[in-house]
PDB file of C-alpha atoms in Angstrom:
ATOM      1  CA  HIS A   1      11.370  -0.534  -7.637  1.00  0.00           C
ATOM      2  CA  LEU A   2      14.797  -0.687  -9.233  1.00  0.00           C
ATOM      3  CA  GLN A   3      13.672   1.500 -12.129  1.00  0.00           C
ATOM      4  CA  PHE A   4      13.663   4.469  -9.743  1.00  0.00           C
ATOM      5  CA  ARG A   5      17.194   3.861  -8.438  1.00  0.00           C
ATOM      6  CA  ASN A   6      20.521   5.033  -9.839  1.00  0.00           C
ATOM      7  CA  PRO A   7      21.691   2.114 -12.030  1.00  0.00           C
ATOM      8  CA  LYS A   8      25.254   2.589 -10.770  1.00  0.00           C
ATOM      9  CA  GLU A   9      24.131   1.368  -7.343  1.00  0.00           C
ATOM     10  CA  LEU A  10      23.401  -2.055  -8.817  1.00  0.00           C
ATOM     11  CA  GLN A  11      26.305  -2.054 -11.250  1.00  0.00           C
ATOM     12  CA  ASN A  12      28.749  -1.478  -8.380  1.00  0.00           C
ATOM     13  CA  MET A  13      27.078  -3.967  -6.034  1.00  0.00           C
ATOM     14  CA  VAL A  14      29.779  -6.646  -6.128  1.00  0.00           C
ATOM     15  CA  SER A  15      32.708  -4.270  -5.787  1.00  0.00           C
ATOM     16  CA  SER A  16      30.903  -2.321  -3.056  1.00  0.00           C
ATOM     17  CA  TRP A  17      30.497  -5.512  -1.052  1.00  0.00           C
ATOM     18  CA  GLU A  18      34.135  -6.455  -1.547  1.00  0.00           C
ATOM     19  CA  LEU A  19      35.195  -3.047  -0.244  1.00  0.00           C
ATOM     20  CA  PHE A  20      32.859  -3.226   2.748  1.00  0.00           C
ATOM     21  CA  ARG A  21      33.857  -6.763   3.635  1.00  0.00           C
ATOM     22  CA  GLY A  22      37.542  -5.927   3.303  1.00  0.00           C
ATOM     23  CA  ASN A  23      37.143  -3.006   5.684  1.00  0.00           C
ATOM     24  CA  PHE A  24      35.365  -4.978   8.402  1.00  0.00           C
ATOM     25  CA  VAL A  25      36.545  -8.592   8.233  1.00  0.00           C
ATOM     26  CA  GLY A  26      38.651  -9.540  11.246  1.00  0.00           C
ATOM     27  CA  LEU A  27      37.516  -6.519  13.243  1.00  0.00           C
ATOM     28  CA  ASN A  28      36.002  -8.492  16.133  1.00  0.00           C
ATOM     29  CA  GLU A  29      34.143 -11.680  17.020  1.00  0.00           C
ATOM     30  CA  LYS A  30      30.907 -10.476  15.407  1.00  0.00           C
ATOM     31  CA  THR A  31      32.561  -9.885  12.035  1.00  0.00           C
ATOM     32  CA  LYS A  32      33.485 -13.558  11.702  1.00  0.00           C
ATOM     33  CA  ILE A  33      30.217 -13.897   9.776  1.00  0.00           C
ATOM     34  CA  LEU A  34      32.057 -12.155   6.913  1.00  0.00           C
ATOM     35  CA  GLU A  35      34.286 -15.226   6.556  1.00  0.00           C
ATOM     36  CA  LYS A  36      31.364 -17.557   5.831  1.00  0.00           C
ATOM     37  CA  GLU A  37      31.526 -18.811   2.226  1.00  0.00           C
ATOM     38  CA  SER A  38      28.000 -17.716   1.302  1.00  0.00           C
ATOM     39  CA  VAL A  39      28.590 -14.307   2.884  1.00  0.00           C
ATOM     40  CA  VAL A  40      31.842 -13.825   0.977  1.00  0.00           C
ATOM     41  CA  ARG A  41      29.650 -14.017  -2.154  1.00  0.00           C
ATOM     42  CA  LEU A  42      26.891 -11.830  -0.728  1.00  0.00           C
ATOM     43  CA  GLY A  43      27.382  -8.927  -3.125  1.00  0.00           C
ATOM     44  CA  GLN A  44      27.022 -11.168  -6.171  1.00  0.00           C
ATOM     45  CA  ARG A  45      24.040 -12.941  -4.650  1.00  0.00           C
ATOM     46  CA  VAL A  46      22.230  -9.674  -3.933  1.00  0.00           C
ATOM     47  CA  TYR A  47      22.999  -8.493  -7.461  1.00  0.00           C
ATOM     48  CA  ASP A  48      21.690 -11.709  -8.995  1.00  0.00           C
ATOM     49  CA  MET A  49      18.452 -11.549  -6.985  1.00  0.00           C
ATOM     50  CA  ALA A  50      17.815  -7.807  -7.206  1.00  0.00           C
ATOM     51  CA  GLU A  51      15.391  -7.777 -10.127  1.00  0.00           C
ATOM     52  CA  TYR A  52      13.431 -10.771  -8.858  1.00  0.00           C
ATOM     53  CA  VAL A  53      13.119  -9.313  -5.372  1.00  0.00           C
ATOM     54  CA  SER A  54      12.070  -5.929  -6.735  1.00  0.00           C
ATOM     55  CA  LYS A  55       9.310  -7.463  -8.847  1.00  0.00           C
ATOM     56  CA  GLU A  56       8.032  -9.560  -5.961  1.00  0.00           C
ATOM     57  CA  LEU A  57       7.825  -6.415  -3.804  1.00  0.00           C
ATOM     58  CA  THR A  58       5.951  -4.359  -6.419  1.00  0.00           C
ATOM     59  CA  PRO A  59       2.244  -5.213  -6.122  1.00  0.00           C
ATOM     60  CA  LYS A  60      -0.548  -3.778  -8.214  1.00  0.00           C
ATOM     61  CA  TRP A  61      -2.787  -1.291  -6.457  1.00  0.00           C
ATOM     62  CA  ASP A  62      -5.560  -3.879  -6.025  1.00  0.00           C
ATOM     63  CA  ASP A  63      -3.344  -6.647  -4.652  1.00  0.00           C
ATOM     64  CA  GLU A  64      -4.863  -8.173  -1.518  1.00  0.00           C
ATOM     65  CA  TYR A  65      -1.936  -7.089   0.670  1.00  0.00           C
ATOM     66  CA  ALA A  66      -0.980  -3.830  -1.039  1.00  0.00           C
ATOM     67  CA  THR A  67      -0.983  -0.676   1.065  1.00  0.00           C
ATOM     68  CA  LEU A  68       0.231   2.893   0.883  1.00  0.00           C
ATOM     69  CA  VAL A  69       3.841   2.739   2.060  1.00  0.00           C
ATOM     70  CA  HIS A  70       5.990   5.541   3.424  1.00  0.00           C
ATOM     71  CA  GLY A  71       9.125   4.362   1.630  1.00  0.00           C
ATOM     72  CA  ASP A  72      11.652   5.983   3.986  1.00  0.00           C
ATOM     73  CA  TYR A  73      10.394   4.851   7.375  1.00  0.00           C
ATOM     74  CA  LYS A  74      13.485   5.637   9.388  1.00  0.00           C
ATOM     75  CA  ALA A  75      13.532   6.732  13.006  1.00  0.00           C
ATOM     76  CA  MET A  76      14.045  10.417  12.166  1.00  0.00           C
ATOM     77  CA  ASN A  77      10.832  10.468  10.113  1.00  0.00           C
ATOM     78  CA  VAL A  78       8.637   9.455  13.060  1.00  0.00           C
ATOM     79  CA  PHE A  79       7.846  11.857  15.898  1.00  0.00           C
ATOM     80  CA  LEU A  80       6.550  10.170  19.027  1.00  0.00           C
ATOM     81  CA  PRO A  81       4.317  12.013  21.519  1.00  0.00           C
ATOM     82  CA  SER A  82       5.939  13.160  24.758  1.00  0.00           C
ATOM     83  CA  ASP A  83       5.533  11.084  27.897  1.00  0.00           C
ATOM     84  CA  ASP A  84       2.920  13.500  29.276  1.00  0.00           C
ATOM     85  CA  ALA A  85       0.836  13.585  26.066  1.00  0.00           C
ATOM     86  CA  ALA A  86      -2.657  12.138  25.911  1.00  0.00           C
ATOM     87  CA  ASP A  87      -2.710   8.374  25.558  1.00  0.00           C
ATOM     88  CA  ASP A  88      -4.604   8.551  22.267  1.00  0.00           C
ATOM     89  CA  LYS A  89      -2.213  10.999  20.614  1.00  0.00           C
ATOM     90  CA  PRO A  90      -0.716   9.174  17.624  1.00  0.00           C
ATOM     91  CA  PRO A  91       2.855   9.420  16.325  1.00  0.00           C
ATOM     92  CA  ILE A  92       3.418  11.898  13.495  1.00  0.00           C
ATOM     93  CA  MET A  93       5.214  10.880  10.300  1.00  0.00           C
ATOM     94  CA  ILE A  94       7.038  13.293   8.000  1.00  0.00           C
ATOM     95  CA  ASP A  95       8.797  13.207   4.599  1.00  0.00           C
ATOM     96  CA  PHE A  96       6.538  11.390   2.165  1.00  0.00           C
ATOM     97  CA  SER A  97       8.753  11.911  -0.889  1.00  0.00           C
ATOM     98  CA  CYS A  98       9.159   8.132  -1.331  1.00  0.00           C
ATOM     99  CA  ALA A  99       5.514   7.175  -0.661  1.00  0.00           C
ATOM    100  CA  GLY A 100       3.677   4.864  -3.029  1.00  0.00           C
ATOM    101  CA  ILE A 101       1.932   1.533  -3.427  1.00  0.00           C
ATOM    102  CA  GLY A 102       3.695  -1.465  -1.913  1.00  0.00           C
ATOM    103  CA  TYR A 103       3.635  -3.870   0.996  1.00  0.00           C
ATOM    104  CA  GLY A 104       3.481  -2.080   4.321  1.00  0.00           C
ATOM    105  CA  ILE A 105       5.760  -4.667   5.810  1.00  0.00           C
ATOM    106  CA  SER A 106       8.558  -3.150   3.689  1.00  0.00           C
ATOM    107  CA  ASP A 107       8.366  -0.093   5.944  1.00  0.00           C
ATOM    108  CA  VAL A 108       8.416  -2.408   8.943  1.00  0.00           C
ATOM    109  CA  GLY A 109      11.516  -4.222   7.686  1.00  0.00           C
ATOM    110  CA  MET A 110      13.362  -0.951   7.252  1.00  0.00           C
ATOM    111  CA  HIS A 111      12.260   0.492  10.581  1.00  0.00           C
ATOM    112  CA  ILE A 112      13.129  -2.595  12.608  1.00  0.00           C
ATOM    113  CA  CYS A 113      16.746  -2.670  11.479  1.00  0.00           C
ATOM    114  CA  HIS A 114      16.999   1.123  11.472  1.00  0.00           C
ATOM    115  CA  ALA A 115      15.951   1.633  15.060  1.00  0.00           C
ATOM    116  CA  ASN A 116      16.638  -1.548  17.058  1.00  0.00           C
ATOM    117  CA  LEU A 117      19.860  -2.861  18.511  1.00  0.00           C
ATOM    118  CA  ALA A 118      20.826  -6.379  17.507  1.00  0.00           C
ATOM    119  CA  GLU A 119      20.319  -7.699  21.035  1.00  0.00           C
ATOM    120  CA  ASP A 120      16.786  -6.278  21.117  1.00  0.00           C
ATOM    121  CA  LEU A 121      15.860  -8.475  18.142  1.00  0.00           C
ATOM    122  CA  GLU A 122      17.197 -11.669  19.684  1.00  0.00           C
ATOM    123  CA  ASN A 123      15.225 -14.318  21.583  1.00  0.00           C
ATOM    124  CA  GLY A 124      11.950 -13.579  19.812  1.00  0.00           C
ATOM    125  CA  GLY A 125      12.210  -9.786  19.934  1.00  0.00           C
ATOM    126  CA  GLU A 126      12.004  -9.369  16.172  1.00  0.00           C
ATOM    127  CA  GLU A 127       9.094 -11.797  15.890  1.00  0.00           C
ATOM    128  CA  GLU A 128       7.233  -9.914  18.614  1.00  0.00           C
ATOM    129  CA  LEU A 129       7.586  -6.641  16.730  1.00  0.00           C
ATOM    130  CA  LEU A 130       6.378  -8.245  13.509  1.00  0.00           C
ATOM    131  CA  GLU A 131       3.400  -9.823  15.203  1.00  0.00           C
ATOM    132  CA  GLY A 132       2.472  -6.505  16.799  1.00  0.00           C
ATOM    133  CA  TYR A 133       2.396  -4.851  13.392  1.00  0.00           C
ATOM    134  CA  LEU A 134       0.462  -7.654  11.718  1.00  0.00           C
ATOM    135  CA  THR A 135      -2.135  -7.799  14.476  1.00  0.00           C
ATOM    136  CA  ALA A 136      -2.677  -4.031  14.327  1.00  0.00           C
ATOM    137  CA  LEU A 137      -2.933  -4.131  10.531  1.00  0.00           C
ATOM    138  CA  GLU A 138      -5.471  -6.957  10.603  1.00  0.00           C
ATOM    139  CA  GLU A 139      -7.589  -5.097  13.136  1.00  0.00           C
ATOM    140  CA  ALA A 140      -7.487  -1.871  11.095  1.00  0.00           C
ATOM    141  CA  VAL A 141      -8.358  -3.532   7.788  1.00  0.00           C
ATOM    142  CA  SER A 142     -11.096  -5.630   9.402  1.00  0.00           C
ATOM    143  CA  ARG A 143     -12.716  -2.465  10.792  1.00  0.00           C
ATOM    144  CA  ARG A 144     -12.603  -0.785   7.407  1.00  0.00           C
ATOM    145  CA  LYS A 145     -13.996  -3.808   5.572  1.00  0.00           C
ATOM    146  CA  GLY A 146     -16.572  -4.558   8.212  1.00  0.00           C
ATOM    147  CA  GLU A 147     -15.499  -8.184   8.193  1.00  0.00           C
ATOM    148  CA  SER A 148     -12.605 -10.290   9.386  1.00  0.00           C
ATOM    149  CA  TRP A 149      -9.426  -9.891   7.312  1.00  0.00           C
ATOM    150  CA  THR A 150      -6.148 -11.691   7.855  1.00  0.00           C
ATOM    151  CA  TYR A 151      -2.603 -11.489   6.564  1.00  0.00           C
ATOM    152  CA  PRO A 152      -1.496 -15.150   6.518  1.00  0.00           C
ATOM    153  CA  ARG A 153       1.739 -15.379   8.424  1.00  0.00           C
ATOM    154  CA  ASP A 154       3.527 -17.382   5.731  1.00  0.00           C
ATOM    155  CA  VAL A 155       2.686 -14.680   3.176  1.00  0.00           C
ATOM    156  CA  ALA A 156       3.652 -11.897   5.578  1.00  0.00           C
ATOM    157  CA  LEU A 157       6.959 -13.568   6.440  1.00  0.00           C
ATOM    158  CA  ARG A 158       7.757 -13.989   2.756  1.00  0.00           C
ATOM    159  CA  HIS A 159       7.142 -10.292   2.136  1.00  0.00           C
ATOM    160  CA  TYR A 160       9.243  -9.389   5.169  1.00  0.00           C
ATOM    161  CA  GLN A 161      12.169 -11.517   4.041  1.00  0.00           C
ATOM    162  CA  LEU A 162      12.030  -9.989   0.561  1.00  0.00           C
ATOM    163  CA  ALA A 163      11.927  -6.514   2.111  1.00  0.00           C
ATOM    164  CA  CYS A 164      15.034  -7.213   4.187  1.00  0.00           C
ATOM    165  CA  ILE A 165      16.940  -8.432   1.128  1.00  0.00           C
ATOM    166  CA  ASP A 166      15.874  -5.345  -0.788  1.00  0.00           C
ATOM    167  CA  TYR A 167      16.925  -3.045   2.038  1.00  0.00           C
ATOM    168  CA  LEU A 168      20.380  -4.608   2.086  1.00  0.00           C
ATOM    169  CA  ARG A 169      20.555  -4.020  -1.660  1.00  0.00           C
ATOM    170  CA  PHE A 170      19.751  -0.348  -1.043  1.00  0.00           C
ATOM    171  CA  ILE A 171      22.211   0.072   1.833  1.00  0.00           C
ATOM    172  CA  LEU A 172      24.999  -1.747   0.013  1.00  0.00           C
ATOM    173  CA  GLY A 173      24.508   0.208  -3.182  1.00  0.00           C
ATOM    174  CA  ARG A 174      24.057   3.577  -1.518  1.00  0.00           C
ATOM    175  CA  PHE A 175      26.198   3.626   1.626  1.00  0.00           C
ATOM    176  CA  TRP A 176      28.443   0.642   2.277  1.00  0.00           C
ATOM    177  CA  ARG A 177      30.831   1.229  -0.609  1.00  0.00           C
ATOM    178  CA  THR A 178      32.580   3.873   1.490  1.00  0.00           C
ATOM    179  CA  ALA A 179      31.802   2.477   4.952  1.00  0.00           C
ATOM    180  CA  THR A 180      34.650   1.798   7.372  1.00  0.00           C
ATOM    181  CA  PRO A 181      34.892   1.115  11.110  1.00  0.00           C
ATOM    182  CA  GLU A 182      35.971   4.729  11.428  1.00  0.00           C
ATOM    183  CA  SER A 183      32.914   6.054   9.608  1.00  0.00           C
ATOM    184  CA  PHE A 184      30.674   3.878  11.802  1.00  0.00           C
ATOM    185  CA  GLU A 185      32.322   5.325  14.898  1.00  0.00           C
ATOM    186  CA  LYS A 186      31.872   8.870  13.625  1.00  0.00           C
ATOM    187  CA  LYS A 187      28.147   8.314  12.970  1.00  0.00           C
ATOM    188  CA  LYS A 188      27.382   6.159  16.018  1.00  0.00           C
ATOM    189  CA  ALA A 189      25.186   8.794  17.675  1.00  0.00           C
ATOM    190  CA  SER A 190      23.422   9.963  14.504  1.00  0.00           C
ATOM    191  CA  LYS A 191      19.708   9.177  14.780  1.00  0.00           C
ATOM    192  CA  ASN A 192      19.315  10.092  11.121  1.00  0.00           C
ATOM    193  CA  THR A 193      21.608   7.233  10.091  1.00  0.00           C
ATOM    194  CA  THR A 194      20.313   3.684   9.919  1.00  0.00           C
ATOM    195  CA  LEU A 195      21.713   1.590  12.744  1.00  0.00           C
ATOM    196  CA  ILE A 196      23.255  -0.879  10.292  1.00  0.00           C
ATOM    197  CA  ASN A 197      25.396   1.943   8.915  1.00  0.00           C
ATOM    198  CA  ARG A 198      26.738   3.047  12.320  1.00  0.00           C
ATOM    199  CA  ASN A 199      26.704  -0.018  14.576  1.00  0.00           C
ATOM    200  CA  VAL A 200      28.901  -2.995  13.692  1.00  0.00           C
ATOM    201  CA  ASP A 201      26.909  -5.527  15.711  1.00  0.00           C
ATOM    202  CA  ALA A 202      23.655  -4.436  14.053  1.00  0.00           C
ATOM    203  CA  ALA A 203      25.239  -4.593  10.605  1.00  0.00           C
ATOM    204  CA  MET A 204      26.625  -8.092  11.145  1.00  0.00           C
ATOM    205  CA  ALA A 205      23.324  -9.374  12.553  1.00  0.00           C
ATOM    206  CA  PHE A 206      21.497  -7.975   9.528  1.00  0.00           C
ATOM    207  CA  ILE A 207      24.005  -9.563   7.145  1.00  0.00           C
ATOM    208  CA  GLU A 208      23.583 -12.917   8.866  1.00  0.00           C
ATOM    209  CA  LYS A 209      19.809 -12.647   8.584  1.00  0.00           C
ATOM    210  CA  VAL A 210      19.790 -11.659   4.928  1.00  0.00           C
ATOM    211  CA  ASP A 211      22.238 -14.454   4.116  1.00  0.00           C
ATOM    212  CA  LYS A 212      19.595 -16.913   5.340  1.00  0.00           C
ATOM    213  CA  TYR A 213      16.752 -15.147   3.548  1.00  0.00           C
ATOM    214  CA  LEU A 214      18.650 -15.127   0.264  1.00  0.00           C
ATOM    215  CA  GLU A 215      19.047 -18.879   0.472  1.00  0.00           C
ATOM    216  CA  VAL A 216      15.263 -19.255   0.749  1.00  0.00           C
ATOM    217  CA  PHE A 217      14.632 -17.389  -2.502  1.00  0.00           C
ATOM    218  CA  GLU A 218      17.599 -18.833  -4.333  1.00  0.00           C
ATOM    219  CA  GLN A 219      16.043 -22.238  -3.695  1.00  0.00           C
ATOM    220  CA  GLU A 220      12.622 -20.901  -4.716  1.00  0.00           C
ATOM    221  CA  ILE A 221      13.939 -19.824  -8.101  1.00  0.00           C
ATOM    222  CA  LYS A 222      15.631 -23.174  -8.654  1.00  0.00           C
ATOM    223  CA  ALA A 223      12.449 -25.126  -7.821  1.00  0.00           C
TER     224      ALA A 223
END
């Protein structure tokens, strides 16, 4: 929730976006998305929606879809078993300093853009990853409840879209103010850095996606 973030991150949102956009616009074919009118205003739009998005992503502990979330589900915080490990050996997660109550799909939203190349999410790739998570979650909760439980896909998609908007708010407020093509190049091999802060194609694809998601909720508020 925003109450746990440095208020300067939000206060500097618009200027941070202007700096980021100025550093990347015209760089290559992918960065043409930065010339789109709605994307030019992206910093202001994220700022205007920040409180609403934060509230919508902050469920009570007994909310039907609330779970314990990791809160910093980046690639470096997940250790996968080696290729020769037993098939039933699960991944190991570390660093629970940001754990709390939320929607588990917030972790999914962060992890997908943190660890997947833009081309891997095209042509249904992103949807396949989401469906894999939702199916596994439904199976796990159904076993625990002893009865069938579902996460309606329209509800899940709404939570996912909100999570992506909120993650852009975090990245823009925390990292993109000082981002440049040169800093991306320097960090390009850093597995501890989110892909959208070291890979231009991934960053532009994420911006294009969040631009569309913002429009959904801007219309929702107006309705």
